[in-house]
Short mmCIF file of C-alpha atoms in Angstrom, two decimals:
data_model
loop_
_atom_site.label_atom_id
_atom_site.label_comp_id
_atom_site.label_asym_id
_atom_site.label_seq_id
_atom_site.Cartn_x
_atom_site.Cartn_y
_atom_site.Cartn_z
CA ALA A 1 14.33 0.55 -26.61
CA ALA A 2 14.70 -2.34 -28.93
CA TYR A 3 15.30 -0.20 -31.88
CA LEU A 4 18.21 1.41 -30.18
CA LEU A 5 19.55 -1.57 -28.40
CA ARG A 6 19.88 -4.35 -30.88
CA ASP A 7 21.35 -6.99 -28.68
CA PHE A 8 19.02 -8.70 -26.18
CA ARG A 9 21.51 -8.50 -23.35
CA TRP A 10 21.54 -4.70 -23.59
CA ILE A 11 17.75 -4.69 -23.68
CA GLN A 12 17.61 -6.87 -20.61
CA LEU A 13 20.05 -4.54 -18.87
CA ALA A 14 18.08 -1.40 -19.82
CA VAL A 15 14.92 -2.96 -18.38
CA THR A 16 16.44 -4.32 -15.23
CA LEU A 17 18.65 -1.34 -14.02
CA PRO A 18 15.72 0.84 -13.24
CA GLU A 19 14.32 -2.03 -11.27
CA PHE A 20 17.27 -1.95 -8.80
CA ALA A 21 16.94 1.78 -8.36
CA LEU A 22 13.19 1.24 -7.60
CA LEU A 23 14.18 -1.34 -5.11
CA LEU A 24 16.62 0.99 -3.22
CA TRP A 25 13.92 3.75 -3.24
CA TRP A 26 11.26 1.31 -1.94
CA CYS A 27 13.49 0.33 1.03
CA SER A 28 13.74 3.95 2.11
CA LEU A 29 10.05 4.79 2.05
CA PRO A 30 8.26 5.16 5.45
CA GLU A 31 5.13 3.31 6.23
CA SER A 32 1.90 5.07 5.72
CA PRO A 33 0.48 7.00 8.65
CA ARG A 34 -2.61 4.88 8.56
CA TRP A 35 -0.75 1.68 8.92
CA GLN A 36 1.44 3.09 11.73
CA LEU A 37 -1.70 4.29 13.57
CA THR A 38 -3.36 0.98 13.39
CA HIS A 39 -0.26 -0.69 14.63
CA GLY A 40 0.22 1.58 17.61
CA LYS A 41 3.27 3.51 16.19
CA PHE A 42 1.80 6.92 17.06
CA ALA A 43 5.16 8.80 17.24
CA GLU A 44 6.24 7.65 13.92
CA ALA A 45 2.77 8.41 12.44
CA GLU A 46 3.03 11.96 13.85
CA ARG A 47 6.39 12.57 12.32
CA ALA A 48 5.31 11.33 8.92
CA ILE A 49 2.17 13.53 8.99
CA ARG A 50 4.21 16.50 10.13
CA ARG A 51 6.78 15.93 7.41
CA ALA A 52 3.92 15.55 4.74
CA ALA A 53 2.41 18.87 5.80
CA GLU A 54 5.77 20.58 5.58
CA VAL A 55 6.47 19.19 2.19
CA ASN A 56 3.01 20.30 1.00
CA GLY A 57 3.22 23.70 2.60
CA LYS A 58 0.34 23.17 4.94
CA SER A 59 -0.02 24.63 8.36
CA THR A 60 0.98 22.28 11.31
CA ALA A 61 -1.00 24.07 13.78
CA ASP A 62 -4.04 21.83 13.96
CA ILE A 63 -2.34 18.62 13.35
CA ASP A 64 -2.23 17.71 17.08
CA HIS A 65 -6.08 17.82 17.27
CA LYS A 66 -6.59 15.85 14.05
CA LEU A 67 -3.91 13.39 15.06
CA ARG A 68 -5.51 12.85 18.35
CA LYS A 69 -8.81 12.02 16.73
CA LEU A 70 -7.05 9.64 14.39
CA MET A 71 -5.36 7.86 17.26
CA ASP A 72 -8.63 7.50 19.14
CA LYS A 73 -10.31 6.16 16.11
CA ALA A 74 -7.49 3.71 15.46
CA LEU A 75 -7.59 2.42 19.15
CA ALA A 76 -11.38 2.12 18.89
CA ASP A 77 -11.15 0.14 15.63
CA LYS A 78 -8.36 -2.08 17.14
CA GLU A 79 -10.65 -2.82 20.31
CA GLN A 80 -13.46 -3.54 18.06
CA ASP A 81 -11.57 -6.01 15.96
CA VAL A 82 -10.67 -8.33 18.81
CA THR A 83 -11.71 -11.42 16.97
CA ASN A 84 -9.05 -12.40 14.50
CA LYS A 85 -11.29 -14.46 12.17
CA ARG A 86 -9.24 -16.07 9.44
CA ALA A 87 -10.55 -15.61 5.93
CA ASN A 88 -11.23 -18.58 3.80
CA LEU A 89 -12.18 -19.22 0.16
CA PHE A 90 -15.89 -19.01 0.93
CA ASP A 91 -15.51 -15.38 1.99
CA LEU A 92 -15.08 -14.54 -1.77
CA CYS A 93 -18.57 -15.74 -2.38
CA LYS A 94 -20.54 -13.77 0.35
CA THR A 95 -21.67 -10.77 -1.64
CA ARG A 96 -22.43 -10.15 -5.28
CA VAL A 97 -19.71 -7.63 -5.64
CA MET A 98 -17.21 -10.08 -4.17
CA ILE A 99 -18.33 -12.80 -6.56
CA LYS A 100 -18.12 -10.41 -9.51
CA ASN A 101 -14.58 -9.28 -8.63
CA THR A 102 -13.37 -12.87 -7.88
CA ALA A 103 -14.75 -14.03 -11.22
CA ILE A 104 -12.97 -11.16 -13.06
CA LEU A 105 -9.64 -11.88 -11.35
CA TYR A 106 -9.88 -15.60 -11.93
CA PHE A 107 -10.70 -14.98 -15.60
CA SER A 108 -7.78 -12.42 -15.98
CA TRP A 109 -5.39 -14.75 -14.39
CA TYR A 110 -6.50 -17.65 -16.60
CA VAL A 111 -6.07 -15.50 -19.81
CA PHE A 112 -2.73 -14.08 -18.78
CA VAL A 113 -1.40 -17.55 -17.94
CA LEU A 114 -2.52 -18.93 -21.30
CA TYR A 115 -1.10 -16.05 -23.17
#
């Protein structure tokens, strides 16, 4: 792009304009059915799943049964998660995997900030 657009203002415009289109598209995207189910929005989740099945050319005959199972699982998970424990910094050091991931992210952040 820099070869075709020599002026920095045009380069900035060429990079920024697609971002506005992405922002408009992002506002029109529906929430995921998984999020809708966990937040009790069952009708919206059903609409989203039915629309996805239609777009993908899948049969919608057994959607009701599968959706009922997903709703029951979402309700069971929500009841099980009655304690709203707040996470803290020490939660990042509870397992070896979390320690490794945290160290990698901190190192990456440090390198990118210095660069």
